[in-house]
Structures are given as C-alpha cells and as structure tokens.
mmCIF file with all atom_site columns, C-alpha atoms in Angstrom:
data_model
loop_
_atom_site.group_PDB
_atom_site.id
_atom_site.type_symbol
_atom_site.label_atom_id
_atom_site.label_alt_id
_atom_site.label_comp_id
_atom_site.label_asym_id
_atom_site.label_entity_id
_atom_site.label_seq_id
_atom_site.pdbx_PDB_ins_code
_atom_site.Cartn_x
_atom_site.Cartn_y
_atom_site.Cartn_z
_atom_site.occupancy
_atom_site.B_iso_or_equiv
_atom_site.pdbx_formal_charge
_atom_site.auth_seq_id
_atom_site.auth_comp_id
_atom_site.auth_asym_id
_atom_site.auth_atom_id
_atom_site.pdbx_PDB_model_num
ATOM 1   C CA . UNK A 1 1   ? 183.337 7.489  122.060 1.00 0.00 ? 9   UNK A CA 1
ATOM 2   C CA . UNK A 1 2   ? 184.589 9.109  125.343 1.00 0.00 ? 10  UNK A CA 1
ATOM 3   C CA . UNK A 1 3   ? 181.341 10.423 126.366 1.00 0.00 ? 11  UNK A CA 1
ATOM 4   C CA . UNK A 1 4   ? 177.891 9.712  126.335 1.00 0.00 ? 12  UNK A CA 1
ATOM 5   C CA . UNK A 1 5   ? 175.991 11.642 123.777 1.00 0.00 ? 13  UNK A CA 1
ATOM 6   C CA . UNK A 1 6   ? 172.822 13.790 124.676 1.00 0.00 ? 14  UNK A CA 1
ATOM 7   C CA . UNK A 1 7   ? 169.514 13.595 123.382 1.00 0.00 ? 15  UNK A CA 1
ATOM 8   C CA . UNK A 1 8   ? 168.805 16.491 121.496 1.00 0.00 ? 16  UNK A CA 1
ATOM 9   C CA . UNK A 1 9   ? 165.102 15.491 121.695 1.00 0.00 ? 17  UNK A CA 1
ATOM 10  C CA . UNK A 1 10  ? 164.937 15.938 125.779 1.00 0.00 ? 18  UNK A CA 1
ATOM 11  C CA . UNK A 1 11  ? 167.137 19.309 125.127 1.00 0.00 ? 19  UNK A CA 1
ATOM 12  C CA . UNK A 1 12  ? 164.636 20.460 122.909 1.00 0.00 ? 20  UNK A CA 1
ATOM 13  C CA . UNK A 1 13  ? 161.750 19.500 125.878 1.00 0.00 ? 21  UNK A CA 1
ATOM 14  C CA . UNK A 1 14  ? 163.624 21.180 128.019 1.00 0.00 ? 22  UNK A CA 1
ATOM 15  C CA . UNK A 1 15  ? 164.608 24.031 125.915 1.00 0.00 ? 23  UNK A CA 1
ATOM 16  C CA . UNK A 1 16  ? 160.554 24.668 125.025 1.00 0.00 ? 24  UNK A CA 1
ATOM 17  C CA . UNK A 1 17  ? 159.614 24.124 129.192 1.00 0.00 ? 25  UNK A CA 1
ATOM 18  C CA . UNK A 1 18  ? 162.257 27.293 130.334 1.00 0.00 ? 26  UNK A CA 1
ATOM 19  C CA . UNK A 1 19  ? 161.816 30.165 131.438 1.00 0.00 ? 27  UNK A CA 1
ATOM 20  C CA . UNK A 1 20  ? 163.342 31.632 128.042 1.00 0.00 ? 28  UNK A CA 1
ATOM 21  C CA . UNK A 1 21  ? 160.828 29.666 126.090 1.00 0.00 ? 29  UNK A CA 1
ATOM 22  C CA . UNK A 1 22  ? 158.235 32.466 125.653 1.00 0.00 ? 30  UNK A CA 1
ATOM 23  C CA . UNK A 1 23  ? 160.725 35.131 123.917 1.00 0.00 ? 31  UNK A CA 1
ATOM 24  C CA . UNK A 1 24  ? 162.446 31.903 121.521 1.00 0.00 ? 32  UNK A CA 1
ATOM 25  C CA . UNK A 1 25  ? 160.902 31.845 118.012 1.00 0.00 ? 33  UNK A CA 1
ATOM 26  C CA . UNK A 1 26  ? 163.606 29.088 116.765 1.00 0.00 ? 34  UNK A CA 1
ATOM 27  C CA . UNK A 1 27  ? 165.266 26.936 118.110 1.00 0.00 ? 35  UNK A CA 1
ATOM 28  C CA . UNK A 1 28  ? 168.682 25.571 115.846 1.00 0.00 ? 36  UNK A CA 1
ATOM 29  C CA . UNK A 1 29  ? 170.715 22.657 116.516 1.00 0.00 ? 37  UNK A CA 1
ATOM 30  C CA . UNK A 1 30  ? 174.336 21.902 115.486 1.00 0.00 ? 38  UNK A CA 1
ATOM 31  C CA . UNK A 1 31  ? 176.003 18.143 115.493 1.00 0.00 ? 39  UNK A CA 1
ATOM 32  C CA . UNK A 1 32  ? 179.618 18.444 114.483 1.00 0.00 ? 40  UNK A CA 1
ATOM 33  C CA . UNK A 1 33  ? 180.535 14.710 113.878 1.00 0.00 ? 41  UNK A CA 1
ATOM 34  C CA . UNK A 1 34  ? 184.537 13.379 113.083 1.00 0.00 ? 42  UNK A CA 1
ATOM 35  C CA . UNK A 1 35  ? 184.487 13.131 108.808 1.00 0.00 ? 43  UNK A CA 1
ATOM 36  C CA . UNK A 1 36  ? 186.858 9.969  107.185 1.00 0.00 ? 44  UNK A CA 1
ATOM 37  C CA . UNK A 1 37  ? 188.107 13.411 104.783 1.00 0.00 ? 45  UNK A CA 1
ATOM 38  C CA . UNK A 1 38  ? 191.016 15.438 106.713 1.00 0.00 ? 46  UNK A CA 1
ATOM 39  C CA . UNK A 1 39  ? 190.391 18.885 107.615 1.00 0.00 ? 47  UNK A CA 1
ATOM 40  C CA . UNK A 1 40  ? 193.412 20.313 105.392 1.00 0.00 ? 48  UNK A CA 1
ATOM 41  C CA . UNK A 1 41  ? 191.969 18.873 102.703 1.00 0.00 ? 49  UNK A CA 1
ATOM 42  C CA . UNK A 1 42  ? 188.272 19.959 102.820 1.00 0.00 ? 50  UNK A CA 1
ATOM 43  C CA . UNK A 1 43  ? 189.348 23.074 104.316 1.00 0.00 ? 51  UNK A CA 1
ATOM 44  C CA . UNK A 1 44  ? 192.330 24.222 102.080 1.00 0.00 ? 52  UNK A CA 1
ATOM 45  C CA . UNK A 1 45  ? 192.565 21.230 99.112  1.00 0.00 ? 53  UNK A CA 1
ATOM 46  C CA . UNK A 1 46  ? 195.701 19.462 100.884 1.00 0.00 ? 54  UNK A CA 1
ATOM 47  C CA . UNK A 1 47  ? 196.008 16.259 99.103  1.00 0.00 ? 55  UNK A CA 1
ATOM 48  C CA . UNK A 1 48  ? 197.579 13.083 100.037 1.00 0.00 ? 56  UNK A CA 1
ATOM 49  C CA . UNK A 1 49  ? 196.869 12.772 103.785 1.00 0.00 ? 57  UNK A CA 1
ATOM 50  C CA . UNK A 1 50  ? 195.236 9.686  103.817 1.00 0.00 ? 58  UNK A CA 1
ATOM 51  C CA . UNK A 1 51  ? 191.635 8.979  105.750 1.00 0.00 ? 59  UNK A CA 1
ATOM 52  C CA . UNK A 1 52  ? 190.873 10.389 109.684 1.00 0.00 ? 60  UNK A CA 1
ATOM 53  C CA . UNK A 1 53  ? 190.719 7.009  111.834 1.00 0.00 ? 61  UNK A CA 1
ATOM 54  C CA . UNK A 1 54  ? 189.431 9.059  114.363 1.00 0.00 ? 62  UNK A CA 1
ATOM 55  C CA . UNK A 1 55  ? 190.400 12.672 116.399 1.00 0.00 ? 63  UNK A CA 1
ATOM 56  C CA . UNK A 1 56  ? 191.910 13.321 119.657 1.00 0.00 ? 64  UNK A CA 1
ATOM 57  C CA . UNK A 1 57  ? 189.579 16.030 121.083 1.00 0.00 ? 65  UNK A CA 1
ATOM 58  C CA . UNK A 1 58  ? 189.469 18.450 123.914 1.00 0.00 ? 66  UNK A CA 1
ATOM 59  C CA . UNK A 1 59  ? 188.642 21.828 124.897 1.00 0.00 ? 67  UNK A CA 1
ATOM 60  C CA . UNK A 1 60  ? 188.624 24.418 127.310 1.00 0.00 ? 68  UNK A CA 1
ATOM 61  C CA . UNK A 1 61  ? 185.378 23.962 129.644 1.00 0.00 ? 69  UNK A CA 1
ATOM 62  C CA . UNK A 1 62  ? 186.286 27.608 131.348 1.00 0.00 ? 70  UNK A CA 1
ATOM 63  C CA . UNK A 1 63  ? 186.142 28.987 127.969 1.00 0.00 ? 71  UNK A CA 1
ATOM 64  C CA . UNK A 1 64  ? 182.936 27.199 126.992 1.00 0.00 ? 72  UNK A CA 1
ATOM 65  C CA . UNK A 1 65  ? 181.309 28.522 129.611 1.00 0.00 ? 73  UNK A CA 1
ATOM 66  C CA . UNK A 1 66  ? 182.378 32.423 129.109 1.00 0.00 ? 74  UNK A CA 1
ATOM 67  C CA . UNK A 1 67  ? 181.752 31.782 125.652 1.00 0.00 ? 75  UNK A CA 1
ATOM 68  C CA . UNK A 1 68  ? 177.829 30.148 126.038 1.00 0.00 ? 76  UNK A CA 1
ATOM 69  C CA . UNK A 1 69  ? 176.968 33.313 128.590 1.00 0.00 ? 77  UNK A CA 1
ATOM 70  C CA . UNK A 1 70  ? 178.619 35.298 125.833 1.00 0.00 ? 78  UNK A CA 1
ATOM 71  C CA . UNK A 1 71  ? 175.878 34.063 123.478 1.00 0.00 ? 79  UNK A CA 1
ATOM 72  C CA . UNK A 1 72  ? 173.067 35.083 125.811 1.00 0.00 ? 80  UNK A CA 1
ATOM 73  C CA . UNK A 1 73  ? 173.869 39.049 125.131 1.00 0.00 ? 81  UNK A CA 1
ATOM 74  C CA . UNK A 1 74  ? 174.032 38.942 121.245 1.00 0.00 ? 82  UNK A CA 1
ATOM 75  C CA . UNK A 1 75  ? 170.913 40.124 119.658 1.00 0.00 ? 83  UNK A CA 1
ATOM 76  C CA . UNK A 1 76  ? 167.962 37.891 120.215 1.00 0.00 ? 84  UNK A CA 1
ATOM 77  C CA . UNK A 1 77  ? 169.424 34.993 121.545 1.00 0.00 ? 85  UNK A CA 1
ATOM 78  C CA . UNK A 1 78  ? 167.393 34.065 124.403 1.00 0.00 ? 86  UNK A CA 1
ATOM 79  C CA . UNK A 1 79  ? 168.712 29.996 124.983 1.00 0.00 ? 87  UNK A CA 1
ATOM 80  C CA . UNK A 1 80  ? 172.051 28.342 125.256 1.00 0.00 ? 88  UNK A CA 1
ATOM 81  C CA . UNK A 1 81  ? 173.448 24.674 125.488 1.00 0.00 ? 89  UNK A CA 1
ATOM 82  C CA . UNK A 1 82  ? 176.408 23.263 124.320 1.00 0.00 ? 90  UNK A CA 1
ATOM 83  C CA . UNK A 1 83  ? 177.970 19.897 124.707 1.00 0.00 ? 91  UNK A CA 1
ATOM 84  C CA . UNK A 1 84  ? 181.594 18.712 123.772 1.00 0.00 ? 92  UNK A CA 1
ATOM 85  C CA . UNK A 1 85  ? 183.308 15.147 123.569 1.00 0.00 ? 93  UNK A CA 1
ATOM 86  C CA . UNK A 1 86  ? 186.797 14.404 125.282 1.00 0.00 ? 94  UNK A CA 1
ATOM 87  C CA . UNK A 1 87  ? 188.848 12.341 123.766 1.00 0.00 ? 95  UNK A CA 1
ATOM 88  C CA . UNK A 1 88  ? 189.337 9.784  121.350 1.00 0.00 ? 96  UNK A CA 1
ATOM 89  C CA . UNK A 1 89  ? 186.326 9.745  118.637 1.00 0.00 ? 97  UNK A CA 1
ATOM 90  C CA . UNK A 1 90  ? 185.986 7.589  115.689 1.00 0.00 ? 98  UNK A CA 1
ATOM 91  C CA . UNK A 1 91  ? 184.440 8.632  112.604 1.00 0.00 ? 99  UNK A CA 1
ATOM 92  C CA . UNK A 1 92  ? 181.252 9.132  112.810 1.00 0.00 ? 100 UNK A CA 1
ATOM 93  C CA . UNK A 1 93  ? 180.880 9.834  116.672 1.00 0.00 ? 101 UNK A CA 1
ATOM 94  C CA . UNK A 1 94  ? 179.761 13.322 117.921 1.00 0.00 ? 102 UNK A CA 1
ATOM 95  C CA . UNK A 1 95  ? 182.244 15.775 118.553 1.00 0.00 ? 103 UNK A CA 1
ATOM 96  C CA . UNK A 1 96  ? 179.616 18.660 119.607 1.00 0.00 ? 104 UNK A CA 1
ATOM 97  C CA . UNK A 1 97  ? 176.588 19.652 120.098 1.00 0.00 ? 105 UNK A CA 1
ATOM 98  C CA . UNK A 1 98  ? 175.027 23.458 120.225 1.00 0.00 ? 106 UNK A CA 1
ATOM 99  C CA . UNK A 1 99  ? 171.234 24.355 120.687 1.00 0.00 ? 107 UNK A CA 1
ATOM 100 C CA . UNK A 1 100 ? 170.609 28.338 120.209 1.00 0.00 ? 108 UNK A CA 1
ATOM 101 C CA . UNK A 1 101 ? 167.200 29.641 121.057 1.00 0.00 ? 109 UNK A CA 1
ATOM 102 C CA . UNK A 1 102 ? 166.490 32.857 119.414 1.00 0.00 ? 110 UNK A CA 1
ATOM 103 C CA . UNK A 1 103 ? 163.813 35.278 118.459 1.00 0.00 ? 111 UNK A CA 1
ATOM 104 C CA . UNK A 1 104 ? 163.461 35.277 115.147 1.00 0.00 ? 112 UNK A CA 1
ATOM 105 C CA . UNK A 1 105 ? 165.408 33.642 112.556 1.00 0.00 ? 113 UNK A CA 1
ATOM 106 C CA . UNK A 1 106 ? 168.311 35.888 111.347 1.00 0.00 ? 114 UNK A CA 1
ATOM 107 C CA . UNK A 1 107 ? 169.560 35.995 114.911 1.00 0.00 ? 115 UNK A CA 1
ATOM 108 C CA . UNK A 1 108 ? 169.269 32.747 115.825 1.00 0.00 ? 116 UNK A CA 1
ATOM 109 C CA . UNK A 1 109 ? 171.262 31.882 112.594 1.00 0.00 ? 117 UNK A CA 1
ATOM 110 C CA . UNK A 1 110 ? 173.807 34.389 112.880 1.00 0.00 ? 118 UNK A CA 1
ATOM 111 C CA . UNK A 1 111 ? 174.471 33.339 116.576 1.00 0.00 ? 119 UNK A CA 1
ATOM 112 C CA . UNK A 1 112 ? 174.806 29.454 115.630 1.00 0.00 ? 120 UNK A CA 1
ATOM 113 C CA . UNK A 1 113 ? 177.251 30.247 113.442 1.00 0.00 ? 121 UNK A CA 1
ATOM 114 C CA . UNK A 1 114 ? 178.935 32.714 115.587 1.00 0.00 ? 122 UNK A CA 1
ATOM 115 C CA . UNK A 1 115 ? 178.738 30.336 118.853 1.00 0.00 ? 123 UNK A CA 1
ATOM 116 C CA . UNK A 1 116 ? 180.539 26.708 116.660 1.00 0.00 ? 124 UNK A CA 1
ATOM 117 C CA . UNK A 1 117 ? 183.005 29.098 115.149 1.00 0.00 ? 125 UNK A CA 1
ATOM 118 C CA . UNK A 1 118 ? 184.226 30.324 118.631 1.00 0.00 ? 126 UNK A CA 1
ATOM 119 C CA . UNK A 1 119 ? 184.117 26.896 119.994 1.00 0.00 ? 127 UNK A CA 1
ATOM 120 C CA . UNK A 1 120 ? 186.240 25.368 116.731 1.00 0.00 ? 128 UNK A CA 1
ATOM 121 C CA . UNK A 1 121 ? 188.560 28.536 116.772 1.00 0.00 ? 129 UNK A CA 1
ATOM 122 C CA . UNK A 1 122 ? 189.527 29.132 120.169 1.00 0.00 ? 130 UNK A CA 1
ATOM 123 C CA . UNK A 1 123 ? 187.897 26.482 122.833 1.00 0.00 ? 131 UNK A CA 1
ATOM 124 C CA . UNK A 1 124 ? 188.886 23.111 121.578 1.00 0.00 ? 132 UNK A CA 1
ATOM 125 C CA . UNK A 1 125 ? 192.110 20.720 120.380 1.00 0.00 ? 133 UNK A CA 1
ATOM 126 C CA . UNK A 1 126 ? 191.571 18.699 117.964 1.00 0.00 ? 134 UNK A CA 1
ATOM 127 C CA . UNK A 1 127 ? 194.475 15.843 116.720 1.00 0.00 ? 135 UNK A CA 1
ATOM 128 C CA . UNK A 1 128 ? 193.408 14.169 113.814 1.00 0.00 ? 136 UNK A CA 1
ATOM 129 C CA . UNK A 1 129 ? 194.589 10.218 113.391 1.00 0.00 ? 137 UNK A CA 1
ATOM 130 C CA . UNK A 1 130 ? 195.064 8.874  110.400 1.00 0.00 ? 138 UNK A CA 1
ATOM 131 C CA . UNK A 1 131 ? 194.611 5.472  109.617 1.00 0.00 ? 139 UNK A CA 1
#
C-alpha cells in the first residue's frame, strides 16, 4: 500500500468533538477497497479479463478539495473528510475513504453517494493490473 491508512475510529472522535458536531445527526462512512473481480466485468458483464493483481491509483488533490467544500453546501451536510491512496494497491488495500456528517438521514445518504461518485467519476485514475 502507498499510504498509510486512517483510522476511521479517531475520524469519528474527531468528527463528534467539531464544531459541526451539534447540527450532525449521522455520521456515514465509505471504504472503497481494490476487488480480485475487474471493473468491466462487475460493472458491464465483460468476461474473460482475468483477476485485478492490484490498481495503479491517483487523483486530482485540487479537485478533491473543490469537490469536499462542494459537499458542505448540499442540503444538510454539515461534515466532510475524505482520504485517497496513491499508487500501487493490492487487493484488498484501501483505495478511499469518505466520512459525511449530516442532519438527518436522507441527506447524509444522498450526499455519500453523491460525494464517492464525484471522486470515482471525475477526481481519480485508476489502472487496473491483472495478474
């Protein structure tokens, strides 16, 4: 793994001791992780690739950071954090991590969703290996 994961645990301390803490109802955490099963194949039934040895990733840090104070003017969403891996990951290492803090539920799972499909759409590179 390129970089050292965080602890969701001390983000979630942290998270729960801000000044945002007051106004969050939820708090939702996402853990993308590199999968053995190509994405062409989960995503769109492409057969025949073999498994992922692991996945060249980067991303735009810029971007990431528009994109997280983005998140902070949707509906309810009072907490953002995000955390991205550089470079080569083996299966099973983290790829990303996202904490949303929200009001109440439907916002703070409709802005989870919204924030990892930005990031996987438009902020990072990702080069699958095969083995």
């Amino acid at each position: 793994m390129a970089k050292t994961e965080p602890s969701v645990d001390q983000w979630l301390r942290e998270a729960k001791t801000s000044s945002a803490a007051a106004q969050c109802g939820m708090f939702l955490t996402h853990n993308g992780v590199v999968r053995i099963t190509p994405k062409k194949e989960v995503r769109e039934g492409v057969e025949g690739l073999g498994q992922v040895q692991a996945v060249e990733f980067s991303y735009d840090a810029e971007g990431l950071a528009a994109a997280e104070a983005e998140a902070l003017t949707w509906p309810g969403v009072y907490y953002v954090r995000t955390w991205l891996n550089e470079g080569r990951c083996e299966v099973g290492d983290s790829l990303m991590y996202v904490l949303i803090g929200a009001d109440i539920r439907p916002n703070c799972i409709d802005a989870l969703q919204k924030l990892v499909g930005k990031i996987k759409n438009e902020l990072v590179v990702e080069k699958e290996i095969f083995a």
